[in-house]
Every structure is written in C-alpha cells, then in structure tokens.
PDB file of C-alpha atoms in Angstrom:
ATOM      1  CA  MET M   1      87.584  54.786 141.688  1.00 59.00           C
ATOM      2  CA  ASN M   2      84.948  54.033 139.021  1.00 53.00           C
ATOM      3  CA  PHE M   3      85.002  56.288 136.080  1.00 52.00           C
ATOM      4  CA  SER M   4      81.452  55.267 134.498  1.00 49.00           C
ATOM      5  CA  VAL M   5      79.488  57.637 136.469  1.00 45.00           C
ATOM      6  CA  VAL M   6      81.519  60.438 137.218  1.00 46.00           C
ATOM      7  CA  PHE M   7      83.434  60.940 133.726  1.00 47.00           C
ATOM      8  CA  SER M   8      80.578  59.689 131.415  1.00 49.00           C
ATOM      9  CA  ASN M   9      80.771  61.713 127.937  1.00 48.00           C
ATOM     10  CA  GLY M  10      77.120  61.876 128.229  1.00 43.00           C
ATOM     11  CA  THR M  11      76.567  59.694 125.153  1.00 46.00           C
ATOM     12  CA  ASN M  12      75.485  55.755 124.712  1.00 47.00           C
ATOM     13  CA  SER M  13      78.947  55.248 123.864  1.00 51.00           C
ATOM     14  CA  PHE M  14      80.142  54.932 127.316  1.00 54.00           C
ATOM     15  CA  ASN M  15      77.522  52.084 128.327  1.00 58.00           C
ATOM     16  CA  LYS M  16      79.128  49.889 126.014  1.00 77.00           C
ATOM     17  CA  GLY M  17      82.531  47.958 126.588  1.00 86.00           C
ATOM     18  CA  PHE M  18      85.896  47.189 125.558  1.00 91.00           C
ATOM     19  CA  TYR M  19      87.530  43.858 123.999  1.00 89.00           C
ATOM     20  CA  LEU M  20      91.315  43.281 124.821  1.00 88.00           C
ATOM     21  CA  THR M  21      92.726  41.670 121.761  1.00 84.00           C
ATOM     22  CA  ALA M  22      96.324  40.862 122.394  1.00 79.00           C
ATOM     23  CA  PHE M  23      97.852  37.539 122.233  1.00 79.00           C
ATOM     24  CA  ARG M  24      95.604  36.048 119.744  1.00 75.00           C
ATOM     25  CA  ASN M  25      98.090  35.193 117.501  1.00 74.00           C
ATOM     26  CA  LEU M  26     100.849  34.277 120.018  1.00 75.00           C
ATOM     27  CA  GLU M  27     101.904  30.533 120.322  1.00 75.00           C
ATOM     28  CA  ASN M  28     102.128  29.137 123.584  1.00 76.00           C
ATOM     29  CA  LYS M  29     100.501  31.953 125.438  1.00 77.00           C
ATOM     30  CA  ASN M  30      99.553  29.803 128.477  1.00 79.00           C
ATOM     31  CA  TYR M  31     103.308  29.740 129.006  1.00 84.00           C
ATOM     32  CA  LEU M  32     103.224  33.454 129.292  1.00 85.00           C
ATOM     33  CA  ILE M  33     100.260  33.350 131.683  1.00 86.00           C
ATOM     34  CA  LEU M  34     101.940  30.915 133.761  1.00 88.00           C
ATOM     35  CA  ALA M  35     105.244  32.536 133.789  1.00 90.00           C
ATOM     36  CA  LEU M  36     103.123  36.051 134.861  1.00 91.00           C
ATOM     37  CA  ALA M  37     101.242  33.955 137.538  1.00 91.00           C
ATOM     38  CA  ILE M  38     105.071  32.987 138.984  1.00 94.00           C
ATOM     39  CA  ILE M  39     106.053  36.445 138.740  1.00 94.00           C
ATOM     40  CA  TYR M  40     102.906  37.765 140.565  1.00 95.00           C
ATOM     41  CA  ILE M  41     103.538  35.034 143.397  1.00 95.00           C
ATOM     42  CA  ILE M  42     107.071  35.862 144.049  1.00 95.00           C
ATOM     43  CA  THR M  43     106.126  39.284 143.933  1.00 95.00           C
ATOM     44  CA  LEU M  44     103.624  39.027 146.782  1.00 96.00           C
ATOM     45  CA  LEU M  45     105.840  36.590 148.637  1.00 94.00           C
ATOM     46  CA  GLY M  46     108.903  39.102 148.541  1.00 92.00           C
ATOM     47  CA  ASN M  47     107.430  42.364 149.310  1.00 94.00           C
ATOM     48  CA  LEU M  48     105.045  41.057 151.896  1.00 94.00           C
ATOM     49  CA  VAL M  49     107.967  39.530 153.610  1.00 91.00           C
ATOM     50  CA  LEU M  50     110.125  42.682 153.339  1.00 91.00           C
ATOM     51  CA  LEU M  51     107.141  44.567 154.914  1.00 93.00           C
ATOM     52  CA  ALA M  52     106.441  42.056 157.471  1.00 90.00           C
ATOM     53  CA  VAL M  53     110.293  42.020 158.764  1.00 90.00           C
ATOM     54  CA  VAL M  54     110.243  45.966 158.842  1.00 90.00           C
ATOM     55  CA  LEU M  55     106.935  45.899 160.787  1.00 91.00           C
ATOM     56  CA  MET M  56     108.395  43.359 163.228  1.00 89.00           C
ATOM     57  CA  ASN M  57     111.525  44.846 164.087  1.00 85.00           C
ATOM     58  CA  SER M  58     111.486  48.494 165.615  1.00 85.00           C
ATOM     59  CA  SER M  59     115.328  49.084 164.648  1.00 83.00           C
ATOM     60  CA  LEU M  60     114.003  48.982 160.885  1.00 85.00           C
ATOM     61  CA  GLN M  61     111.264  51.422 161.610  1.00 87.00           C
ATOM     62  CA  ASN M  62     113.334  54.416 160.533  1.00 90.00           C
ATOM     63  CA  PRO M  63     113.218  57.101 157.658  1.00 91.00           C
ATOM     64  CA  ARG M  64     115.222  54.692 155.455  1.00 87.00           C
ATOM     65  CA  TYR M  65     113.049  51.661 155.548  1.00 90.00           C
ATOM     66  CA  LEU M  66     109.910  54.060 155.346  1.00 93.00           C
ATOM     67  CA  ALA M  67     111.128  54.499 151.594  1.00 92.00           C
ATOM     68  CA  VAL M  68     111.630  51.056 151.097  1.00 91.00           C
ATOM     69  CA  CYS M  69     108.354  49.930 152.655  1.00 94.00           C
ATOM     70  CA  ASN M  70     106.843  52.812 150.219  1.00 95.00           C
ATOM     71  CA  LEU M  71     108.391  51.051 146.994  1.00 94.00           C
ATOM     72  CA  ALA M  72     107.180  47.614 148.387  1.00 94.00           C
ATOM     73  CA  ILE M  73     103.694  48.590 148.574  1.00 96.00           C
ATOM     74  CA  VAL M  74     104.066  50.315 144.968  1.00 96.00           C
ATOM     75  CA  ASP M  75     105.629  46.791 143.721  1.00 95.00           C
ATOM     76  CA  ILE M  76     102.740  44.807 144.737  1.00 96.00           C
ATOM     77  CA  SER M  77     100.191  47.149 143.552  1.00 96.00           C
ATOM     78  CA  VAL M  78     101.673  47.289 140.332  1.00 95.00           C
ATOM     79  CA  ASN M  79     101.809  43.606 139.584  1.00 94.00           C
ATOM     80  CA  SER M  80      98.351  43.189 141.096  1.00 95.00           C
ATOM     81  CA  VAL M  81      96.893  45.903 138.802  1.00 93.00           C
ATOM     82  CA  ILE M  82      98.204  44.208 135.936  1.00 91.00           C
ATOM     83  CA  ILE M  83      98.742  40.364 136.303  1.00 91.00           C
ATOM     84  CA  PRO M  84      95.328  39.023 137.941  1.00 90.00           C
ATOM     85  CA  GLN M  85      92.947  40.660 135.416  1.00 85.00           C
ATOM     86  CA  MET M  86      94.899  38.914 132.503  1.00 84.00           C
ATOM     87  CA  VAL M  87      94.175  35.551 133.547  1.00 80.00           C
ATOM     88  CA  PRO M  88      90.563  35.107 132.729  1.00 79.00           C
ATOM     89  CA  VAL M  89      91.145  37.436 129.956  1.00 78.00           C
ATOM     90  CA  PHE M  90      93.532  35.315 127.856  1.00 75.00           C
ATOM     91  CA  ALA M  91      93.462  32.100 129.732  1.00 74.00           C
ATOM     92  CA  PHE M  92      89.693  31.601 129.450  1.00 76.00           C
ATOM     93  CA  ASN M  93      88.820  33.937 126.736  1.00 77.00           C
ATOM     94  CA  GLN M  94      86.718  36.578 128.980  1.00 79.00           C
ATOM     95  CA  ASN M  95      88.148  39.687 127.068  1.00 84.00           C
ATOM     96  CA  TYR M  96      85.232  41.762 127.272  1.00 89.00           C
ATOM     97  CA  VAL M  97      85.773  44.915 129.813  1.00 89.00           C
ATOM     98  CA  SER M  98      83.279  47.345 130.772  1.00 89.00           C
ATOM     99  CA  CYS M  99      83.873  51.029 130.253  1.00 89.00           C
ATOM    100  CA  GLY M 100      84.127  51.612 133.985  1.00 90.00           C
ATOM    101  CA  ALA M 101      86.606  49.028 134.770  1.00 90.00           C
ATOM    102  CA  CYS M 102      88.449  49.940 131.683  1.00 92.00           C
ATOM    103  CA  PHE M 103      89.301  53.389 132.949  1.00 94.00           C
ATOM    104  CA  SER M 104      89.690  52.702 136.283  1.00 94.00           C
ATOM    105  CA  GLN M 105      91.961  49.957 135.209  1.00 93.00           C
ATOM    106  CA  MET M 106      94.110  52.481 133.035  1.00 94.00           C
ATOM    107  CA  PHE M 107      94.080  54.902 135.906  1.00 96.00           C
ATOM    108  CA  PHE M 108      95.581  52.523 138.800  1.00 95.00           C
ATOM    109  CA  MET M 109      97.711  50.750 136.170  1.00 93.00           C
ATOM    110  CA  HIS M 110      99.224  54.209 135.118  1.00 93.00           C
ATOM    111  CA  PHE M 111      99.376  55.344 138.640  1.00 96.00           C
ATOM    112  CA  PHE M 112     101.395  52.621 140.250  1.00 95.00           C
ATOM    113  CA  GLY M 113     103.411  52.428 137.179  1.00 92.00           C
ATOM    114  CA  ASP M 114     104.858  55.986 137.448  1.00 93.00           C
ATOM    115  CA  MET M 115     104.582  55.757 141.265  1.00 95.00           C
ATOM    116  CA  GLU M 116     107.594  53.207 140.596  1.00 94.00           C
ATOM    117  CA  SER M 117     109.866  56.005 139.092  1.00 93.00           C
ATOM    118  CA  PHE M 118     109.178  58.382 141.832  1.00 96.00           C
ATOM    119  CA  SER M 119     109.707  56.036 144.480  1.00 95.00           C
ATOM    120  CA  LEU M 120     112.936  55.388 143.231  1.00 93.00           C
ATOM    121  CA  ALA M 121     113.645  58.955 143.034  1.00 94.00           C
ATOM    122  CA  PHE M 122     112.597  59.161 146.845  1.00 95.00           C
ATOM    123  CA  LEU M 123     114.987  56.410 147.658  1.00 92.00           C
ATOM    124  CA  ALA M 124     117.596  58.426 145.942  1.00 92.00           C
ATOM    125  CA  TYR M 125     116.919  61.459 147.875  1.00 94.00           C
ATOM    126  CA  ASP M 126     117.157  59.400 151.112  1.00 92.00           C
ATOM    127  CA  ARG M 127     120.573  58.222 150.022  1.00 89.00           C
ATOM    128  CA  LEU M 128     121.666  61.696 149.197  1.00 91.00           C
ATOM    129  CA  ILE M 129     121.078  62.870 152.472  1.00 92.00           C
ATOM    130  CA  ALA M 130     122.730  59.707 154.298  1.00 88.00           C
ATOM    131  CA  ILE M 131     125.858  60.210 151.972  1.00 86.00           C
ATOM    132  CA  CYS M 132     126.353  63.920 151.922  1.00 87.00           C
ATOM    133  CA  TRP M 133     125.104  64.806 155.298  1.00 89.00           C
ATOM    134  CA  PRO M 134     125.581  61.922 157.644  1.00 85.00           C
ATOM    135  CA  LEU M 135     125.750  63.416 160.802  1.00 88.00           C
ATOM    136  CA  ARG M 136     122.636  65.471 159.966  1.00 91.00           C
ATOM    137  CA  TYR M 137     120.586  62.783 158.635  1.00 91.00           C
ATOM    138  CA  SER M 138     118.213  62.061 161.674  1.00 89.00           C
ATOM    139  CA  THR M 139     117.291  65.557 161.916  1.00 92.00           C
ATOM    140  CA  ILE M 140     116.734  66.157 158.219  1.00 92.00           C
ATOM    141  CA  ASN M 141     115.110  62.717 157.433  1.00 93.00           C
ATOM    142  CA  THR M 142     112.558  62.326 160.199  1.00 93.00           C
ATOM    143  CA  ASN M 143     109.831  59.684 160.053  1.00 93.00           C
ATOM    144  CA  LEU M 144     107.176  62.332 160.130  1.00 94.00           C
ATOM    145  CA  ARG M 145     108.885  64.420 157.390  1.00 94.00           C
ATOM    146  CA  MET M 146     109.530  60.872 155.154  1.00 95.00           C
ATOM    147  CA  LEU M 147     105.703  60.352 155.644  1.00 95.00           C
ATOM    148  CA  LEU M 148     104.724  63.759 154.366  1.00 96.00           C
ATOM    149  CA  ILE M 149     106.963  63.385 151.437  1.00 96.00           C
ATOM    150  CA  ILE M 150     105.278  60.327 150.611  1.00 96.00           C
ATOM    151  CA  ALA M 151     101.895  61.753 150.863  1.00 97.00           C
ATOM    152  CA  GLY M 152     103.201  64.621 148.544  1.00 97.00           C
ATOM    153  CA  ILE M 153     104.348  62.042 145.830  1.00 97.00           C
ATOM    154  CA  TRP M 154     101.277  60.027 145.937  1.00 97.00           C
ATOM    155  CA  SER M 155      99.029  63.318 145.469  1.00 97.00           C
ATOM    156  CA  LEU M 156     101.310  64.680 142.700  1.00 96.00           C
ATOM    157  CA  VAL M 157     101.231  61.416 140.687  1.00 96.00           C
ATOM    158  CA  VAL M 158      97.249  61.201 141.191  1.00 96.00           C
ATOM    159  CA  LEU M 159      97.374  64.834 139.621  1.00 95.00           C
ATOM    160  CA  LEU M 160      99.381  63.540 136.754  1.00 94.00           C
ATOM    161  CA  GLU M 161      97.298  60.599 135.771  1.00 94.00           C
ATOM    162  CA  ILE M 162      93.867  61.819 136.435  1.00 95.00           C
ATOM    163  CA  PHE M 163      93.597  64.069 133.882  1.00 95.00           C
ATOM    164  CA  PRO M 164      94.592  61.831 130.749  1.00 95.00           C
ATOM    165  CA  VAL M 165      92.114  59.483 132.013  1.00 95.00           C
ATOM    166  CA  ILE M 166      89.460  61.913 132.402  1.00 95.00           C
ATOM    167  CA  PHE M 167      90.023  63.185 128.929  1.00 95.00           C
ATOM    168  CA  ALA M 168      90.127  59.842 127.456  1.00 94.00           C
ATOM    169  CA  ALA M 169      86.819  58.858 129.415  1.00 92.00           C
ATOM    170  CA  ARG M 170      84.916  61.608 127.949  1.00 91.00           C
ATOM    171  CA  LEU M 171      85.572  61.011 124.310  1.00 90.00           C
ATOM    172  CA  PRO M 172      82.979  59.306 122.088  1.00 90.00           C
ATOM    173  CA  TYR M 173      83.592  55.766 121.151  1.00 87.00           C
ATOM    174  CA  CYS M 174      81.198  54.777 118.120  1.00 82.00           C
ATOM    175  CA  SER M 175      83.308  52.505 116.264  1.00 76.00           C
ATOM    176  CA  SER M 176      85.699  49.729 117.031  1.00 80.00           C
ATOM    177  CA  ARG M 177      86.133  48.650 120.442  1.00 87.00           C
ATOM    178  CA  GLU M 178      89.180  46.278 120.372  1.00 88.00           C
ATOM    179  CA  VAL M 179      91.816  47.473 122.229  1.00 88.00           C
ATOM    180  CA  GLN M 180      95.080  46.071 120.787  1.00 85.00           C
ATOM    181  CA  SER M 181      96.730  45.607 124.412  1.00 84.00           C
ATOM    182  CA  CYS M 182      96.788  43.192 127.210  1.00 84.00           C
ATOM    183  CA  CYS M 183      95.126  45.745 129.631  1.00 87.00           C
ATOM    184  CA  CYS M 184      93.459  49.217 129.228  1.00 90.00           C
ATOM    185  CA  GLU M 185      96.263  51.211 128.459  1.00 89.00           C
ATOM    186  CA  HIS M 186      95.805  54.977 127.586  1.00 91.00           C
ATOM    187  CA  SER M 187      97.080  55.100 123.857  1.00 88.00           C
ATOM    188  CA  PRO M 188      95.651  52.088 122.713  1.00 89.00           C
ATOM    189  CA  VAL M 189      92.145  52.786 124.112  1.00 92.00           C
ATOM    190  CA  TYR M 190      91.821  56.932 123.132  1.00 91.00           C
ATOM    191  CA  LYS M 191      92.988  55.772 119.494  1.00 90.00           C
ATOM    192  CA  LEU M 192      89.673  54.205 119.158  1.00 91.00           C
ATOM    193  CA  ALA M 193      87.769  57.326 119.689  1.00 90.00           C
ATOM    194  CA  CYS M 194      85.648  58.736 116.467  1.00 88.00           C
ATOM    195  CA  THR M 195      86.871  62.271 117.113  1.00 89.00           C
ATOM    196  CA  ASP M 196      90.023  64.531 116.921  1.00 89.00           C
ATOM    197  CA  THR M 197      92.464  62.940 119.682  1.00 90.00           C
ATOM    198  CA  SER M 198      95.658  64.991 119.265  1.00 92.00           C
ATOM    199  CA  PHE M 199      95.191  66.702 122.602  1.00 94.00           C
ATOM    200  CA  ASN M 200      94.825  63.369 124.221  1.00 93.00           C
ATOM    201  CA  ARG M 201      98.275  62.203 122.289  1.00 92.00           C
ATOM    202  CA  GLN M 202      99.974  65.303 123.488  1.00 93.00           C
ATOM    203  CA  LEU M 203      98.644  65.158 127.005  1.00 94.00           C
ATOM    204  CA  GLY M 204      99.594  61.535 127.331  1.00 91.00           C
ATOM    205  CA  THR M 205     103.318  62.037 125.910  1.00 90.00           C
ATOM    206  CA  ALA M 206     103.720  65.275 128.382  1.00 93.00           C
ATOM    207  CA  LYS M 207     102.521  63.092 131.301  1.00 93.00           C
ATOM    208  CA  THR M 208     104.859  60.058 130.192  1.00 88.00           C
ATOM    209  CA  LEU M 209     107.830  62.215 129.774  1.00 89.00           C
ATOM    210  CA  THR M 210     107.226  63.896 133.212  1.00 92.00           C
ATOM    211  CA  ALA M 211     106.825  60.740 134.926  1.00 91.00           C
ATOM    212  CA  LEU M 212     109.826  58.889 133.448  1.00 88.00           C
ATOM    213  CA  LEU M 213     112.499  61.548 132.779  1.00 90.00           C
ATOM    214  CA  GLY M 214     111.802  63.734 135.676  1.00 93.00           C
ATOM    215  CA  PRO M 215     112.631  61.262 138.433  1.00 94.00           C
ATOM    216  CA  LEU M 216     115.511  59.867 136.131  1.00 92.00           C
ATOM    217  CA  THR M 217     116.846  63.352 135.951  1.00 93.00           C
ATOM    218  CA  PHE M 218     116.565  63.829 139.622  1.00 95.00           C
ATOM    219  CA  ILE M 219     118.329  60.550 140.298  1.00 93.00           C
ATOM    220  CA  ILE M 220     121.126  61.256 137.923  1.00 92.00           C
ATOM    221  CA  PHE M 221     121.296  65.005 139.455  1.00 93.00           C
ATOM    222  CA  THR M 222     121.428  63.160 143.090  1.00 92.00           C
ATOM    223  CA  TYR M 223     124.260  60.729 141.943  1.00 89.00           C
ATOM    224  CA  ALA M 224     126.545  63.672 140.518  1.00 90.00           C
ATOM    225  CA  ILE M 225     126.308  65.365 144.041  1.00 90.00           C
ATOM    226  CA  VAL M 226     127.035  61.905 145.654  1.00 87.00           C
ATOM    227  CA  VAL M 227     130.084  61.376 143.321  1.00 84.00           C
ATOM    228  CA  VAL M 228     131.629  64.514 144.178  1.00 85.00           C
ATOM    229  CA  ALA M 229     130.935  64.185 147.829  1.00 84.00           C
ATOM    230  CA  VAL M 230     132.565  60.643 147.675  1.00 82.00           C
ATOM    231  CA  THR M 231     135.754  61.752 145.735  1.00 80.00           C
ATOM    232  CA  ARG M 232     136.541  64.242 148.888  1.00 78.00           C
ATOM    233  CA  ILE M 233     136.651  61.329 151.304  1.00 71.00           C
ATOM    234  CA  ALA M 234     140.070  60.735 152.173  1.00 60.00           C
ATOM    235  CA  SER M 235     139.491  57.004 153.285  1.00 73.00           C
ATOM    236  CA  ILE M 236     139.197  54.328 150.685  1.00 75.00           C
ATOM    237  CA  SER M 237     137.295  52.140 152.874  1.00 75.00           C
ATOM    238  CA  GLN M 238     134.808  54.873 153.983  1.00 73.00           C
ATOM    239  CA  ARG M 239     134.461  55.618 149.929  1.00 74.00           C
ATOM    240  CA  TRP M 240     133.948  51.620 149.596  1.00 77.00           C
ATOM    241  CA  LYS M 241     131.051  51.951 152.201  1.00 73.00           C
ATOM    242  CA  ALA M 242     129.654  54.918 150.742  1.00 72.00           C
ATOM    243  CA  PHE M 243     129.584  53.328 147.110  1.00 75.00           C
ATOM    244  CA  HIS M 244     128.166  50.082 148.632  1.00 73.00           C
ATOM    245  CA  THR M 245     125.319  52.239 150.378  1.00 71.00           C
ATOM    246  CA  CYS M 246     124.253  53.425 146.604  1.00 78.00           C
ATOM    247  CA  LEU M 247     124.934  50.074 144.620  1.00 80.00           C
ATOM    248  CA  THR M 248     121.436  48.497 145.971  1.00 78.00           C
ATOM    249  CA  HIS M 249     119.635  51.614 144.671  1.00 82.00           C
ATOM    250  CA  LEU M 250     121.567  51.877 141.405  1.00 85.00           C
ATOM    251  CA  LEU M 251     120.428  48.152 140.792  1.00 85.00           C
ATOM    252  CA  LEU M 252     116.945  48.730 141.242  1.00 86.00           C
ATOM    253  CA  VAL M 253     117.125  52.197 138.658  1.00 89.00           C
ATOM    254  CA  LEU M 254     118.798  49.930 136.038  1.00 87.00           C
ATOM    255  CA  LEU M 255     116.191  47.164 136.624  1.00 86.00           C
ATOM    256  CA  TYR M 256     113.307  49.552 136.053  1.00 88.00           C
ATOM    257  CA  TYR M 257     114.450  51.703 133.316  1.00 88.00           C
ATOM    258  CA  MET M 258     116.387  49.502 131.235  1.00 85.00           C
ATOM    259  CA  PRO M 259     114.160  47.071 130.298  1.00 79.00           C
ATOM    260  CA  VAL M 260     111.097  49.554 129.479  1.00 75.00           C
ATOM    261  CA  MET M 261     113.554  51.716 127.411  1.00 78.00           C
ATOM    262  CA  LEU M 262     114.568  48.548 125.764  1.00 78.00           C
ATOM    263  CA  ALA M 263     111.090  47.566 125.195  1.00 71.00           C
ATOM    264  CA  TYR M 264     110.114  50.844 123.466  1.00 71.00           C
ATOM    265  CA  VAL M 265     113.209  50.865 121.648  1.00 74.00           C
ATOM    266  CA  LEU M 266     112.608  47.573 119.898  1.00 70.00           C
ATOM    267  CA  GLY M 267     108.792  48.680 119.275  1.00 64.00           C
ATOM    268  CA  ASN M 268     109.847  52.061 117.584  1.00 66.00           C
ATOM    269  CA  LEU M 269     112.675  50.414 115.562  1.00 69.00           C
ATOM    270  CA  ARG M 270     110.204  47.613 114.330  1.00 66.00           C
ATOM    271  CA  LEU M 271     112.744  45.159 115.499  1.00 66.00           C
ATOM    272  CA  ILE M 272     109.893  43.048 116.881  1.00 67.00           C
ATOM    273  CA  GLN M 273     107.388  42.460 113.864  1.00 68.00           C
ATOM    274  CA  ASN M 274     105.008  40.566 115.703  1.00 75.00           C
ATOM    275  CA  PHE M 275     102.806  42.790 117.788  1.00 76.00           C
ATOM    276  CA  ASP M 276     101.583  40.209 120.278  1.00 78.00           C
ATOM    277  CA  LEU M 277     105.186  39.260 120.952  1.00 79.00           C
ATOM    278  CA  TYR M 278     106.060  42.770 121.394  1.00 79.00           C
ATOM    279  CA  THR M 279     103.229  43.016 123.804  1.00 81.00           C
ATOM    280  CA  ALA M 280     104.524  40.036 125.564  1.00 82.00           C
ATOM    281  CA  VAL M 281     108.094  41.498 126.154  1.00 80.00           C
ATOM    282  CA  LEU M 282     106.608  44.665 127.497  1.00 83.00           C
ATOM    283  CA  THR M 283     104.561  43.211 129.648  1.00 86.00           C
ATOM    284  CA  VAL M 284     107.100  40.890 131.537  1.00 86.00           C
ATOM    285  CA  SER M 285     109.544  43.759 131.234  1.00 85.00           C
ATOM    286  CA  VAL M 286     106.878  45.909 133.104  1.00 88.00           C
ATOM    287  CA  THR M 287     106.311  43.086 135.849  1.00 92.00           C
ATOM    288  CA  ILE M 288     109.647  41.881 136.593  1.00 91.00           C
ATOM    289  CA  PRO M 289     111.103  44.665 138.518  1.00 91.00           C
ATOM    290  CA  PRO M 290     108.428  44.304 141.062  1.00 93.00           C
ATOM    291  CA  MET M 291     109.196  40.944 141.691  1.00 93.00           C
ATOM    292  CA  LEU M 292     113.014  41.398 141.851  1.00 90.00           C
ATOM    293  CA  ASN M 293     113.109  44.638 143.911  1.00 89.00           C
ATOM    294  CA  PRO M 294     112.471  43.074 147.531  1.00 89.00           C
ATOM    295  CA  ILE M 295     114.984  40.064 146.331  1.00 87.00           C
ATOM    296  CA  ILE M 296     117.830  42.566 145.340  1.00 85.00           C
ATOM    297  CA  TYR M 297     117.268  44.875 148.440  1.00 80.00           C
ATOM    298  CA  SER M 298     117.239  42.000 151.128  1.00 77.00           C
ATOM    299  CA  LEU M 299     120.245  40.434 149.478  1.00 74.00           C
ATOM    300  CA  LYS M 300     122.275  43.606 149.263  1.00 74.00           C
ATOM    301  CA  THR M 301     121.288  45.207 152.751  1.00 76.00           C
ATOM    302  CA  ASP M 302     123.193  43.333 155.563  1.00 74.00           C
ATOM    303  CA  GLU M 303     120.833  44.437 158.375  1.00 78.00           C
ATOM    304  CA  LEU M 304     117.841  43.584 156.436  1.00 81.00           C
ATOM    305  CA  ARG M 305     119.266  40.280 155.222  1.00 80.00           C
ATOM    306  CA  ASP M 306     120.001  39.298 158.880  1.00 82.00           C
ATOM    307  CA  LYS M 307     116.117  40.278 160.167  1.00 81.00           C
ATOM    308  CA  ILE M 308     114.885  38.100 157.301  1.00 80.00           C
ATOM    309  CA  VAL M 309     117.072  34.944 158.202  1.00 80.00           C
ATOM    310  CA  LYS M 310     115.917  35.393 161.478  1.00 79.00           C
ATOM    311  CA  LEU M 311     112.496  35.514 160.943  1.00 75.00           C
ATOM    312  CA  LEU M 312     112.720  32.331 158.468  1.00 73.00           C
ATOM    313  CA  GLY M 313     114.774  30.708 161.530  1.00 70.00           C
ATOM    314  CA  LYS M 314     117.970  29.922 159.560  1.00 54.00           C
ATOM    315  CA  PRO M 315     119.967  31.241 162.529  1.00 49.00           C
ATOM    316  CA  LYS M 316     119.333  28.017 164.546  1.00 53.00           C
ATOM    317  CA  VAL M 317     120.743  25.977 161.592  1.00 49.00           C
ATOM    318  CA  ALA M 318     123.689  28.214 161.251  1.00 45.00           C
ATOM    319  CA  GLN M 319     124.641  27.714 164.852  1.00 49.00           C
ATOM    320  CA  GLN M 320     123.979  24.173 164.745  1.00 51.00           C
ATOM    321  CA  ILE M 321     126.315  23.808 161.671  1.00 41.00           C
ATOM    322  CA  ILE M 322     129.077  25.783 163.482  1.00 38.00           C
ATOM    323  CA  LYS M 323     128.589  23.943 166.559  1.00 47.00           C
ATOM    324  CA  ASN M 324     129.232  20.529 164.709  1.00 50.00           C
ATOM    325  CA  GLU M 325     132.137  22.128 163.061  1.00 42.00           C
ATOM    326  CA  ALA M 326     133.703  23.264 166.473  1.00 44.00           C
ATOM    327  CA  ASN M 327     132.943  19.604 167.713  1.00 52.00           C
ATOM    328  CA  GLY M 328     134.719  18.045 164.695  1.00 48.00           C
TER     329      GLY M 328
END
C-alpha cells in the first residue's frame, strides 16, 4: 500500500521525505541491531516451523490451530515490518525515508501491532468455547466460521488503522523532517506538521485505546466466564486440565501486554531519561513477543510439541536411547 499517490495533500511537502533520528547518542547501538537481527531470525524460524507442522499434519488442521496459525502469521509480519528496515538505517546511517515509504510503513507497523492483540483475543474466544461448551465445540467453531472471524478481524483492524494514517499523510510538513523514532510511528510523524494536529492526536489516542484495551477487556471477560465454569467442575483432575488449557494463552497475553505497558509507564514517569535508551527498550519489548510466542505455544501444547519433535527426527534418537537402556 503506497500512500504517496492516493493520500497526497496536494502540496510539494509530500514529495520530500523524513529522516529517522533515533539511536544517535546510544552507545554500542550495533549490539542492539545484532540483538534485533537474532530476534528476527528466531521469529522466522519458530513461526515458520509452527506453520509447517500444521500444514503437514491433517490432524492439526482444525479450528484451534487456525487461530494459532493466524497469530504466527501476525508474529512474522510484525517483526518483518519493524526490524529489516532498521538495519540499513542505523547500521549504515541510511536514515532517509520517502514520504510514501514512511506512511506505508506507518500503516503496516500499527496494523500488525494491533493485530497481535486482536489475535490474542481470538485465541481467548476459542478457549472459551472449548471449556464452556466442549460438547458443542466442533459445531460452534468450524473451520469455515473461524476463517470468517479471522477475515472480519483483519478487516476491522484495517478500518481502525487507515484513517489515522490518511489524515497524517494529508498534513502539511513544511518545517522539521527529523522523526525522533526508529521507524515511522504515527505520533512522532504527525507532530512534525506545521498546523494544528489536535484532531490527529485525539484520533490516534482513540485508536490506540480501542486496539489495546478492547481486546484486553474481552480477554478478561472471557476468563471471568471460564473461571466460573471451571469452579463448577467437580473433578479436580478436570479442573487442572481446563486450567492447563488456558495457561499457554495466559502466558502469551502477559508476554504481549506487560512489556508494552511497562515501557509506556517508564516513558510517562520519565524513569528513563535517555530518549535513545527508552526507544531501544520499547523496540525490544515490541519485537520479543512475536519471537517467543511459537516457542511457548510449542512447549506448552503436547500435541504440537510431539509433531514438532517428530518433524525434527527426534523420535529416532529417543527410541535408540530407550533401546539402549532396555539392553543395559
């Protein structure tokens, strides 16, 4: 999606570009770039292995793993939008970004970032149906219905993201072109406009609250229902099984929301005075969850873990060990 043609404000200001100025005074920034490169490689490997395992095993091609695959695609996309463009910018000082590329990146970065929270809410919905209506799960959550819900979520997030980016792209930028960020985020860019940006600020705040607190509220609501349903289960073993079913998802939720909230608290309370250091902390906090999500889900889900081990050829090794122990 290129905003240079569709959303030009009709002035020559759009034909100029922006300069990303983060990490200018950050010591050892190359170590940060190296860390982000490692995060990106692990993100690709983990999520691609997860997707491959689901595609290669028909037993995993069910509604639950459609939700998991949706999250894996979003995880890959989040870090693919953020990390690769940072390498030439900060490792080789190629920090110029054209207006079209900047606003395109702004859209996709916020789109996939917000898709992360909606995808977690989607997983919460799936767990709600599985625990509260286990006998009806296969009729309520069919593959077709889950695909329709996924399409609806993606469409909703497009609508949430498109308008803040459109209005930011149509602002006149006739003064500074230095974006105090490591990428073209909405707030650092529109603040450079030489006109009143109060509407853009209010629109951005409303969008952020909707995209973060909306899914989080839904997740809390679903787990309140799940807790009530679990307390009514007489068998302790069944209660533990239900809790274990939700544990993986709860870890993903905490992994996504806690670092982001902590980073924003540190920024608002001025606990980190160095702007470059704060930007580095925020960048890492956003890129780590997509890396860890497939690892946590694979380790905590027995069925998926067994399929991955089988794919990697570990059963042969395990069988040989067992055979050696039996002979010994």
